[in-house]
PDB file of C-alpha atoms in Angstrom:
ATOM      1  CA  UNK I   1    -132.694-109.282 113.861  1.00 53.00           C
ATOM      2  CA  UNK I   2    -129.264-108.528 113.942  1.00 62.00           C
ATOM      3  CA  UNK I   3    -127.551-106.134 116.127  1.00 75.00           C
ATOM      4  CA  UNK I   4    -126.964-102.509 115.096  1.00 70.00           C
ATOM      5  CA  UNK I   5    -123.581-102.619 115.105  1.00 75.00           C
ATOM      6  CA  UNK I   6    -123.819-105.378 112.414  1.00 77.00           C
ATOM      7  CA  UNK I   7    -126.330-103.530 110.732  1.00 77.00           C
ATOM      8  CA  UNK I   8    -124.529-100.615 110.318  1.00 75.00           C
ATOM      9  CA  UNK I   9    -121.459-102.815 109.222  1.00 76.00           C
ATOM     10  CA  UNK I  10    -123.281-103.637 106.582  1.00 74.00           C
ATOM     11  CA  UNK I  11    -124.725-100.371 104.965  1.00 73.00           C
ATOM     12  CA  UNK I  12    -121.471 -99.100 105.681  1.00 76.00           C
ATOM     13  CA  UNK I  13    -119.933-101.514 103.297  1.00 77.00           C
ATOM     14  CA  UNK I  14    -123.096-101.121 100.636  1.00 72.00           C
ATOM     15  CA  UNK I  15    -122.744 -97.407 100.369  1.00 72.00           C
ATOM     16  CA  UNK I  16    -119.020 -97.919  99.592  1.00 71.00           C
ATOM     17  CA  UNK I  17    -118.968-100.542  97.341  1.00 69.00           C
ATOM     18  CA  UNK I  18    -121.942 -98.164  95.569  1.00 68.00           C
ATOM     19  CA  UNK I  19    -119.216 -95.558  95.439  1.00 65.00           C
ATOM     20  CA  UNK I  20    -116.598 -97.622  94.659  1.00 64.00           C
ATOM     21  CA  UNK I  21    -118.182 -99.058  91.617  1.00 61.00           C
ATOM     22  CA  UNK I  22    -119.681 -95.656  90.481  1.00 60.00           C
ATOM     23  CA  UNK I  23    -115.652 -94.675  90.142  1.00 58.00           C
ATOM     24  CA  UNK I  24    -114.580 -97.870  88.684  1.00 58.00           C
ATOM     25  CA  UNK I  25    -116.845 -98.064  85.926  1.00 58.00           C
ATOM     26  CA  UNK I  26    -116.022 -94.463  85.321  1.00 55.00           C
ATOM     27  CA  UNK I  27    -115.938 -94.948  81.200  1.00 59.00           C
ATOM     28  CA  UNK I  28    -115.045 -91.135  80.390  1.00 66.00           C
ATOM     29  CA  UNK I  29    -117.464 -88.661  79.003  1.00 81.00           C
ATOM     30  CA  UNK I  30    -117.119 -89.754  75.161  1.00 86.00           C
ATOM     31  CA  UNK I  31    -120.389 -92.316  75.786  1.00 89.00           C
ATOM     32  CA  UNK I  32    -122.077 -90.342  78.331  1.00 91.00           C
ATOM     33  CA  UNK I  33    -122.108 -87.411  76.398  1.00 94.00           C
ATOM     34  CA  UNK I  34    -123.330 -89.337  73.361  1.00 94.00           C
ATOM     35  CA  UNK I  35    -126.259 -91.069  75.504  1.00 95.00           C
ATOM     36  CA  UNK I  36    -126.872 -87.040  76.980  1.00 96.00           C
ATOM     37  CA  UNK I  37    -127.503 -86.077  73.321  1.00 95.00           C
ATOM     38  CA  UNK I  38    -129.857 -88.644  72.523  1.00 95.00           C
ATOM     39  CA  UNK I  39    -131.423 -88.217  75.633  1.00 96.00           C
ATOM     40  CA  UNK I  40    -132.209 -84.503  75.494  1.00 94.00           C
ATOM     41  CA  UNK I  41    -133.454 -84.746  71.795  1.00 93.00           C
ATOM     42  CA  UNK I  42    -135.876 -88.088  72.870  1.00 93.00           C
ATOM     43  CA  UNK I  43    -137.608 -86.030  75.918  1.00 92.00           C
ATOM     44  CA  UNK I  44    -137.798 -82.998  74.959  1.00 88.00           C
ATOM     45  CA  UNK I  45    -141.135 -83.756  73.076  1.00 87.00           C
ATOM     46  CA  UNK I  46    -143.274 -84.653  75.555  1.00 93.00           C
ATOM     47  CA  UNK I  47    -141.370 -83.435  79.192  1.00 94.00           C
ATOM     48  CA  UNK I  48    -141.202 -79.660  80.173  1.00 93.00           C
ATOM     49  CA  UNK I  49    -137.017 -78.413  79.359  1.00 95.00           C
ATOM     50  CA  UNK I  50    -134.768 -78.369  82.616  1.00 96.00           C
ATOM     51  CA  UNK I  51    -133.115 -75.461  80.956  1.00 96.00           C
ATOM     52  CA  UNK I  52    -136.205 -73.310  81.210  1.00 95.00           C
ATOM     53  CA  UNK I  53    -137.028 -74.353  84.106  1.00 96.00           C
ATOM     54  CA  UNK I  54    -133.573 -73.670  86.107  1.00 96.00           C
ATOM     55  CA  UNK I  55    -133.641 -70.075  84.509  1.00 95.00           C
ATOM     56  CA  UNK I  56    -136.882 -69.728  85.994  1.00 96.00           C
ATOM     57  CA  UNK I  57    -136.141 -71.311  89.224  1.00 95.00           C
ATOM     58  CA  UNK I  58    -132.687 -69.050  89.497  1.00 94.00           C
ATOM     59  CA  UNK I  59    -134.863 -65.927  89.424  1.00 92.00           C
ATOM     60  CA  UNK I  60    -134.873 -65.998  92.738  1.00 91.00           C
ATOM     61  CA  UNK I  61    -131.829 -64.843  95.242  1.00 87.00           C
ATOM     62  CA  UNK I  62    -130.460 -67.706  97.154  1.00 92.00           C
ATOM     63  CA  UNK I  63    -132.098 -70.506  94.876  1.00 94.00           C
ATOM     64  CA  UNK I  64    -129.065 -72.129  93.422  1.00 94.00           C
ATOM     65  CA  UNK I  65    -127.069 -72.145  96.810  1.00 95.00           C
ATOM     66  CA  UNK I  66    -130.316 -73.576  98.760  1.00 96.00           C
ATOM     67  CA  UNK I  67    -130.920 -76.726  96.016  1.00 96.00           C
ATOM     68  CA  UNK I  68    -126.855 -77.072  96.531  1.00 95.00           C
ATOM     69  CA  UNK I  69    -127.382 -77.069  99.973  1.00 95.00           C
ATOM     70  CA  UNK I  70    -130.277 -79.456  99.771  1.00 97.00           C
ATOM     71  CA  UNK I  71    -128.950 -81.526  97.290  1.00 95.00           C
ATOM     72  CA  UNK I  72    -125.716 -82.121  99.478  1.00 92.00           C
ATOM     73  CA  UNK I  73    -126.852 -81.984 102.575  1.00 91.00           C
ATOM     74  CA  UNK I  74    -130.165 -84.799 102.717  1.00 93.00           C
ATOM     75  CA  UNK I  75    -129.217 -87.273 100.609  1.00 90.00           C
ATOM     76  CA  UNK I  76    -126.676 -89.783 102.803  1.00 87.00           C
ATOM     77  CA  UNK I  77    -128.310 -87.945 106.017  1.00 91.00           C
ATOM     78  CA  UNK I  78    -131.807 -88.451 105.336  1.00 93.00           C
ATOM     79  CA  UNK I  79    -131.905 -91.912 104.335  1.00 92.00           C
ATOM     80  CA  UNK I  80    -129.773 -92.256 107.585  1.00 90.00           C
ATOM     81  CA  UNK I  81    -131.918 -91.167 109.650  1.00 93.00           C
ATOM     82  CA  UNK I  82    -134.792 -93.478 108.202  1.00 94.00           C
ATOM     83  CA  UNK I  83    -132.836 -96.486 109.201  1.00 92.00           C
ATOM     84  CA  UNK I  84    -131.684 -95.409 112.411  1.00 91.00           C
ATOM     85  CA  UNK I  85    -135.679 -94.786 112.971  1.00 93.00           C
ATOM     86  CA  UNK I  86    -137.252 -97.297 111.755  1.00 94.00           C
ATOM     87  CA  UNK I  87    -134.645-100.638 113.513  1.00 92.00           C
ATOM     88  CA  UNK I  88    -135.436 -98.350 116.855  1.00 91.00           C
ATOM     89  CA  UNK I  89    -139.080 -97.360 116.950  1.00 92.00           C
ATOM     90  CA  UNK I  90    -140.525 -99.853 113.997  1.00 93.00           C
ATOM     91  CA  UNK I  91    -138.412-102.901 113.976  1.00 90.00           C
ATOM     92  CA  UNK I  92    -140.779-104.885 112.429  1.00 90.00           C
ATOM     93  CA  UNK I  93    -140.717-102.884 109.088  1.00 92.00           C
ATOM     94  CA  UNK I  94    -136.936-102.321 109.200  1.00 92.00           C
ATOM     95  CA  UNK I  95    -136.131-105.409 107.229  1.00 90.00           C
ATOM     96  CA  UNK I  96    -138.362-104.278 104.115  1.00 93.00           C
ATOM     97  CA  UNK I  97    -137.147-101.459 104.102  1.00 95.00           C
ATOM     98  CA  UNK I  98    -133.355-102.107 103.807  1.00 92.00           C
ATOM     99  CA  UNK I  99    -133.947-104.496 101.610  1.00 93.00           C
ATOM    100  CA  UNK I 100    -135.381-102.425  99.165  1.00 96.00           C
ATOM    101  CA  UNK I 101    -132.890 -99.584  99.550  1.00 94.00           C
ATOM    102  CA  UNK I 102    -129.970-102.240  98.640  1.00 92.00           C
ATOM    103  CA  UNK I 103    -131.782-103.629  95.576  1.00 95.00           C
ATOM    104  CA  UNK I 104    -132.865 -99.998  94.219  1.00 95.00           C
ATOM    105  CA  UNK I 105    -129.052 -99.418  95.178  1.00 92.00           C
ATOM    106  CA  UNK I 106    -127.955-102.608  93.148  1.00 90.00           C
ATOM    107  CA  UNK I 107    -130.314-102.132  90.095  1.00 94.00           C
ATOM    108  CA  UNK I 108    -128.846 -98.503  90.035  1.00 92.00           C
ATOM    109  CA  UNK I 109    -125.429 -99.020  89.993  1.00 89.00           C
ATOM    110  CA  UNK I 110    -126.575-101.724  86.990  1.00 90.00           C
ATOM    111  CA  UNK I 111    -128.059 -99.174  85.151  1.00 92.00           C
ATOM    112  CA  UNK I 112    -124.721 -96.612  85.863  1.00 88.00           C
ATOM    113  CA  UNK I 113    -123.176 -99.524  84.017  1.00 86.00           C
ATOM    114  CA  UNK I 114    -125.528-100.197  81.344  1.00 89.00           C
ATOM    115  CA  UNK I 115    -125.923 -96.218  80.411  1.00 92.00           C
ATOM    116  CA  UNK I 116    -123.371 -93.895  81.147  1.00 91.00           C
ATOM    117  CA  UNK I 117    -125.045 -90.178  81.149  1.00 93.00           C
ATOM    118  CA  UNK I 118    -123.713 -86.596  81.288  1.00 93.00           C
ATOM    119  CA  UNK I 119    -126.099 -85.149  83.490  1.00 95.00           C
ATOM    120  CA  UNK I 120    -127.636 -81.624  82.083  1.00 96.00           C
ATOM    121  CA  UNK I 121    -124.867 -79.043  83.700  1.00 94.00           C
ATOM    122  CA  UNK I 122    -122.137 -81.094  81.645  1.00 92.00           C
ATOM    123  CA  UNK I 123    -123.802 -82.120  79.132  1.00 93.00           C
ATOM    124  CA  UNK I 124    -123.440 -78.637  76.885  1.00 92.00           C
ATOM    125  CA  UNK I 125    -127.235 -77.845  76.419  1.00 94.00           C
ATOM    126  CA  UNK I 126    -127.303 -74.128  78.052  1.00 94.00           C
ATOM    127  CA  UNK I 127    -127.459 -75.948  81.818  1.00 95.00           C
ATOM    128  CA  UNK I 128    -125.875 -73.797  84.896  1.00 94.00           C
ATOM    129  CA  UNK I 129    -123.441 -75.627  86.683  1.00 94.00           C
ATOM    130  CA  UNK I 130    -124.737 -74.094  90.334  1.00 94.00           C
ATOM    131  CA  UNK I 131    -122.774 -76.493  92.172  1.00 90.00           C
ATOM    132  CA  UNK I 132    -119.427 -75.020  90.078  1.00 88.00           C
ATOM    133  CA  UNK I 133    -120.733 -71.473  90.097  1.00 91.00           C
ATOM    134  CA  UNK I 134    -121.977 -70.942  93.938  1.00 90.00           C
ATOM    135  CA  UNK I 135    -121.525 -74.002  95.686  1.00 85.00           C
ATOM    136  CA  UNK I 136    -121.508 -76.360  98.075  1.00 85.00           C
ATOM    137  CA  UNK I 137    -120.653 -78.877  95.787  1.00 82.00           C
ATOM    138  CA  UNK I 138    -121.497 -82.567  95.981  1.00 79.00           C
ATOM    139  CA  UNK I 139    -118.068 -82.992  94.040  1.00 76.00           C
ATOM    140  CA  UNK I 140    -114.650 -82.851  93.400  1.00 65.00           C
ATOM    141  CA  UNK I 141    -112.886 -79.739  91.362  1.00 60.00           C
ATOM    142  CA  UNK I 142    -110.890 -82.634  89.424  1.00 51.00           C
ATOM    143  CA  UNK I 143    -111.723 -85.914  88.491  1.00 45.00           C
ATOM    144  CA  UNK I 144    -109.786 -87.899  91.315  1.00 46.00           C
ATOM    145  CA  UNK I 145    -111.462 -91.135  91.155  1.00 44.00           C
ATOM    146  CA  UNK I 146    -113.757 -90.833  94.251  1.00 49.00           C
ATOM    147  CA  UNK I 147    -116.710 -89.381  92.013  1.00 62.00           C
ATOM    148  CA  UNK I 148    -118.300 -90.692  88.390  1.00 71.00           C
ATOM    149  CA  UNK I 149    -119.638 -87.462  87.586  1.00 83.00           C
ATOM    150  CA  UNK I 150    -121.297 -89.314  84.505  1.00 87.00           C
ATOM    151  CA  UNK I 151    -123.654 -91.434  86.290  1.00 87.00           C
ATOM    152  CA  UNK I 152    -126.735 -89.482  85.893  1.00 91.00           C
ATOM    153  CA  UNK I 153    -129.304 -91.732  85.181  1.00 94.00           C
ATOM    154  CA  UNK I 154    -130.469 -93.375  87.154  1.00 94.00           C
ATOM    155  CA  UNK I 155    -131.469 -90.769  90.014  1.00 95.00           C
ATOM    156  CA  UNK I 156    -130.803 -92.155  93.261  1.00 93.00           C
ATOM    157  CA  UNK I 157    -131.391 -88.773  95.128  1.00 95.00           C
ATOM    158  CA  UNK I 158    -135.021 -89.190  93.933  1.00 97.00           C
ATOM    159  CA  UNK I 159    -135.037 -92.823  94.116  1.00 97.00           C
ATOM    160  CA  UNK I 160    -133.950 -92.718  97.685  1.00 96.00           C
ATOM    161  CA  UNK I 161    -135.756 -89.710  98.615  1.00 97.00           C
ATOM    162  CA  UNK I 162    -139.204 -90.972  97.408  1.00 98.00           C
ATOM    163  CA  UNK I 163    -138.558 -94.555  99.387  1.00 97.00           C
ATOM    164  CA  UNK I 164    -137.803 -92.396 102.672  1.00 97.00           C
ATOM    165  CA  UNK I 165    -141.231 -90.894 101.421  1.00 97.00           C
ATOM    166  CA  UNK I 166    -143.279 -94.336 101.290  1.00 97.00           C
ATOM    167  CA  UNK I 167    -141.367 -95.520 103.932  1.00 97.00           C
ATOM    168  CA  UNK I 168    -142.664 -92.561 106.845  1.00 97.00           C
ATOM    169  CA  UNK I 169    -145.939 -92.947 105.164  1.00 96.00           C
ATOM    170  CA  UNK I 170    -146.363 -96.456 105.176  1.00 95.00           C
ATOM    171  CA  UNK I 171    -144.990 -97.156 108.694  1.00 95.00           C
ATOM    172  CA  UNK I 172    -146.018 -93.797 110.644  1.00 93.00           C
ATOM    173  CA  UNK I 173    -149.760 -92.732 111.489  1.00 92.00           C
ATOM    174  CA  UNK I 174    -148.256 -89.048 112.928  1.00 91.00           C
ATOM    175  CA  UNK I 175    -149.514 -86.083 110.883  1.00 91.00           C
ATOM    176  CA  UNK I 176    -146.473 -85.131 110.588  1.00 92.00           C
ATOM    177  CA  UNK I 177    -145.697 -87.688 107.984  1.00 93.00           C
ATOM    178  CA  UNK I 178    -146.232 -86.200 104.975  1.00 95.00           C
ATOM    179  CA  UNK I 179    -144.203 -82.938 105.985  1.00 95.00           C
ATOM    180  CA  UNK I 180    -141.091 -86.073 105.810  1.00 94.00           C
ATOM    181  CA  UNK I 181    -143.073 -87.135 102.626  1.00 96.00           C
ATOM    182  CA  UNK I 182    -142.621 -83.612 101.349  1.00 97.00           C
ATOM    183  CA  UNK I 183    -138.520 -85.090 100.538  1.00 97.00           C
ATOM    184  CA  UNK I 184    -139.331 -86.551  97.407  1.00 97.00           C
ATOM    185  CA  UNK I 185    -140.708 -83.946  95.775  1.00 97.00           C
ATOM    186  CA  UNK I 186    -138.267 -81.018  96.859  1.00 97.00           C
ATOM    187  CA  UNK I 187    -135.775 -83.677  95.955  1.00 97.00           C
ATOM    188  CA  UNK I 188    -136.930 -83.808  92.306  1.00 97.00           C
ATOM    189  CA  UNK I 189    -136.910 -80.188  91.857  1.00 97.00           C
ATOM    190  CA  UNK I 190    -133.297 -79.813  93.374  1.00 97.00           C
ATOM    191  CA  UNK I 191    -131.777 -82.432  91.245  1.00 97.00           C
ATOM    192  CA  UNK I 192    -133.292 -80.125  88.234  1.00 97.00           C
ATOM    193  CA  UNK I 193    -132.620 -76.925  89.321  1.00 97.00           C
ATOM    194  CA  UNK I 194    -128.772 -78.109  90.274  1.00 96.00           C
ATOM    195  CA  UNK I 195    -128.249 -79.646  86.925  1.00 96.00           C
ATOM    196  CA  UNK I 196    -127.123 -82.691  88.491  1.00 95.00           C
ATOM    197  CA  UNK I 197    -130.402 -84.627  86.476  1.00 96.00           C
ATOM    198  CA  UNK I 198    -132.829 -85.114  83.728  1.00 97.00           C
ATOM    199  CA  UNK I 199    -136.596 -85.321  84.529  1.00 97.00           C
ATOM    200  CA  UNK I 200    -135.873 -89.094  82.921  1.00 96.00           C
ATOM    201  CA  UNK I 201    -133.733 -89.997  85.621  1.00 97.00           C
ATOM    202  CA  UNK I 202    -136.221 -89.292  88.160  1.00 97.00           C
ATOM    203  CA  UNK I 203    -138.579 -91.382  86.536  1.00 97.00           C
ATOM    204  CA  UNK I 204    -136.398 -94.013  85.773  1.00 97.00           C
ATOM    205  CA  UNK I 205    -135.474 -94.282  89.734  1.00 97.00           C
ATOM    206  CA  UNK I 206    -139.336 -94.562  90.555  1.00 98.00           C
ATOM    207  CA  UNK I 207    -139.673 -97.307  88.414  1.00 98.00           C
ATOM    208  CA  UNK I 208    -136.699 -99.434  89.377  1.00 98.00           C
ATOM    209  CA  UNK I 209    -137.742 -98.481  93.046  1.00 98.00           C
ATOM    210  CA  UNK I 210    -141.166-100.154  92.192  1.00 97.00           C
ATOM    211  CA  UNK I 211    -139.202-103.063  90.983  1.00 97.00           C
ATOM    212  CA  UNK I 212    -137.228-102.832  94.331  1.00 97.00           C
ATOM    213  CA  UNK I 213    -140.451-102.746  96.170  1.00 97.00           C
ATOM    214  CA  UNK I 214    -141.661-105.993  94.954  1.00 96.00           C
ATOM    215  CA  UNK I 215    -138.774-107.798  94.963  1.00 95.00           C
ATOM    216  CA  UNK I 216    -138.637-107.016  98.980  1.00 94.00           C
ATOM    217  CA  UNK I 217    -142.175-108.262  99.486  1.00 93.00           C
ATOM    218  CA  UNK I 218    -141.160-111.774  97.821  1.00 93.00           C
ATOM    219  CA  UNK I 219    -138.308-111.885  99.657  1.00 90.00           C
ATOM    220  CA  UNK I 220    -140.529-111.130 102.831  1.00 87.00           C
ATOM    221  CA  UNK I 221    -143.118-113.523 101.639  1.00 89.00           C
ATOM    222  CA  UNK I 222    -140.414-116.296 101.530  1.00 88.00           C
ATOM    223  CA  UNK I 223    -139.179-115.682 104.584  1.00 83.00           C
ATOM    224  CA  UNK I 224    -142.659-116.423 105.996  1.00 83.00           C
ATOM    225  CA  UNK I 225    -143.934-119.029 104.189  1.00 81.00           C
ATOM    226  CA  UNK I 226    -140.404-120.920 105.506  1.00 74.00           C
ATOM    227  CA  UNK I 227    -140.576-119.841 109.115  1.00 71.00           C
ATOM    228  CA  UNK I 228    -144.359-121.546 108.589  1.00 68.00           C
ATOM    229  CA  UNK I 229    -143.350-124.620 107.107  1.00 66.00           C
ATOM    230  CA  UNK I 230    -140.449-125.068 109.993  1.00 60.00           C
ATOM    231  CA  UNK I 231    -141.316-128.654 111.940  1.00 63.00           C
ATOM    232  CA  UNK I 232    -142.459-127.586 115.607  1.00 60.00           C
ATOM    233  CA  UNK I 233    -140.099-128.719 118.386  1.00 55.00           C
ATOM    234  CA  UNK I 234    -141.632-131.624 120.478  1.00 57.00           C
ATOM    235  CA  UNK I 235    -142.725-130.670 124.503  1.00 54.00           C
ATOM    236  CA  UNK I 236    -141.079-132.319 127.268  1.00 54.00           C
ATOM    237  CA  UNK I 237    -142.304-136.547 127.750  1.00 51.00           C
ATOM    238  CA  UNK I 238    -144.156-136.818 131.006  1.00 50.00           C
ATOM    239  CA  UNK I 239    -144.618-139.897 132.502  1.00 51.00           C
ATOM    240  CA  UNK I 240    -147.545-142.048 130.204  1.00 49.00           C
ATOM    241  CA  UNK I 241    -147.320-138.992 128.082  1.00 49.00           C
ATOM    242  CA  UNK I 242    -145.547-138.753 124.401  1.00 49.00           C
ATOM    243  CA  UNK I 243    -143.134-136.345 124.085  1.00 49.00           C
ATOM    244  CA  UNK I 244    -144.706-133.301 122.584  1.00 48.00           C
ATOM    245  CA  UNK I 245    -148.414-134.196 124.241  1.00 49.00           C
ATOM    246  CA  UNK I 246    -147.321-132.778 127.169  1.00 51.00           C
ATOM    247  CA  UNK I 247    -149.298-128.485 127.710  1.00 52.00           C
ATOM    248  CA  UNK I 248    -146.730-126.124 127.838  1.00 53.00           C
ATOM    249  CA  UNK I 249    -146.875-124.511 131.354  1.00 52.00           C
ATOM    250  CA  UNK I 250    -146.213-120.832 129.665  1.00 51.00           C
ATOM    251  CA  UNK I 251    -149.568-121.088 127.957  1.00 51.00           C
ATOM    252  CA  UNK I 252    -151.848-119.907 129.937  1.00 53.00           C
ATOM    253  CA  UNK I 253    -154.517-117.196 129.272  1.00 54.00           C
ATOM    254  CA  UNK I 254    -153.171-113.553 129.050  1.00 50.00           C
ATOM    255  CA  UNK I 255    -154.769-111.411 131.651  1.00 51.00           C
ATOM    256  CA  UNK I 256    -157.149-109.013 130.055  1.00 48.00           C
ATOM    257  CA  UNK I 257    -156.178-105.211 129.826  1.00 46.00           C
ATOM    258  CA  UNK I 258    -158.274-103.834 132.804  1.00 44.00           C
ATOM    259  CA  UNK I 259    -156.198-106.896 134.740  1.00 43.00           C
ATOM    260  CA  UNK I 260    -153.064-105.226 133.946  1.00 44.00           C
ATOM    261  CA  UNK I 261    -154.222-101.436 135.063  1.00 47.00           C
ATOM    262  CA  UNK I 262    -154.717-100.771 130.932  1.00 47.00           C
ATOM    263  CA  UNK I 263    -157.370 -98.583 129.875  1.00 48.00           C
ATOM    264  CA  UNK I 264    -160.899-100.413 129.329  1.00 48.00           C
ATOM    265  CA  UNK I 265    -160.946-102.001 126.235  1.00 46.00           C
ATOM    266  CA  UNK I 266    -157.295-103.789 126.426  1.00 46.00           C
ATOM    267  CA  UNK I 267    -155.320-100.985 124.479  1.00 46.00           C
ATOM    268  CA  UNK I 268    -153.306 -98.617 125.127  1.00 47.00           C
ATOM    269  CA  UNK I 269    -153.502 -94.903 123.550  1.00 44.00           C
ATOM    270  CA  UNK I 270    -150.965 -94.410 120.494  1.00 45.00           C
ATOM    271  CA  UNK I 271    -147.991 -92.865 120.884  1.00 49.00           C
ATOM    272  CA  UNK I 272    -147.389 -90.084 118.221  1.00 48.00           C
ATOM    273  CA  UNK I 273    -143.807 -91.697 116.699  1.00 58.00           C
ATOM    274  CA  UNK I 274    -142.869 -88.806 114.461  1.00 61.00           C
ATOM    275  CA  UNK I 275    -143.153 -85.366 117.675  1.00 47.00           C
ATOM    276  CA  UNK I 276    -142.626 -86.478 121.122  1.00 43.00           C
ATOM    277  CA  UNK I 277    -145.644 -87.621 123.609  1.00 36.00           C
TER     278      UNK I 277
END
């Protein structure tokens, strides 16, 4: 495992090149508007309208500057913060898990390329812009090259959100898992009631995150199956003894739990890894 210095090298550099490449292949809003239109008119058949649903969701005082808040305020942290967690209280399950946030990352950025999308607060269908109208906003007041503001599908607020989800659940055995679970769905509605997404993109993040998923586990499985195959190196030669015959002096039988002053029964109690002991 590399050090976290290194490791945080090398997000570092992943999130930027993410944003860099979100700005470069910035091509205007002619297409994304276009793909918007087509869009809207394909879901709107079988998937509840985000208009409706933000003017219902806005009926309330302080909802557009709390999804702002949300919206701007988890994403980059939270996903943080499962990293940081994870390489210092569950190393073993750190490696999966950055390894599916780069290729969800990756097959994102693909798809940014692939299908440039207005998301619903520019895309001229009766959205609010909350992030214009009350703020915080997530972006610019011009276009200055740091943001693609028509990069809407895929998601990656949901995508990331529901892998910090799966990630807390599949790793943690504290209770207070699935209040951390809780992420990716708050995260879905904010990304509605903001504007910033379709329902679409949402769904299209889950699915690539799937794809992300099992594309991590091969990778894993590789890994494995080549650390197994890996030629053992040969003992120390003893006198009238091949090299290799020779026991190891380290292996010798582990003293049992109640040797060590453990609890009977060898184990010790779990620690709770989400509230402290």
């Amino acid at each position: 495992m590399r050090p976290l210095a290194t490791e945080a090298g090398l997000l570092a550099v992943l999130f930027a090149f993410y944003r860099w490449g979100r700005a470069l292949l910035d091509h205007g809003p002619g297409k994304a508007m276009e793909n918007a239109a087509r869009l809207w008119e394909f879901q709107r058949s079988w998937l509840p309208s985000e208009v409706e649903f933000q003017q219902w969701a806005l009926g309330w005082e302080h909802t557009a500057f709390l999804a702002n808040l949300y919206y701007v305020g988890m994403h980059f942290p939270g996903t943080t913060l499962l990293l940081v967690w994870l390489y210092l209280r569950h190393r073993s399950s750190y490696s999966r898990v950055r390894n599916e946030l780069v290729l969800l990352t990756g097959a994102g950025l693909a798809v940014h390329v692939l299908f440039p999308l207005a998301p619903p607060r520019l895309a001229g269908i009766g959205a609010v812009d909350t992030m214009l109208t009350v703020g915080p906003s997530a972006y610019p007041p011009t276009a200055d090259g740091i943001a693609n503001q028509y990069a809407a599908m895929p998601s990656l607020h949901v995508g990331w959100a529901i892998l910090v989800a799966v990630a807390v659940v599949r790793v943690s055995r504290s209770r207070w898992r699935w209040v951390v679970a809780m992420h990716a769905p708050v995260t879905v509605l904010v990304v509605v009631v903001t504007a910033n997404h379709y329902w679409t993109d949402g769904l299209v993040a889950a699915v690539l995150l799937a794809g992300a998923m099992a594309g991590a586990a091969a990778i894993e499985r590789a890994r494995r199956s080549g650390a197994d195959d890996a030629p053992e190196a040969p003992g120390p030669a003893g006198p009238g003894r091949p090299a290799g015959d020779r026991p190891d002096p380290a292996a010798r039988p582990v003293p049992s739990g109640e040797a060590c002053g453990d609890p009977p029964g060898g184990q010790r109690p779990a620690r709770d890894d989400l509230v402290p002991a």
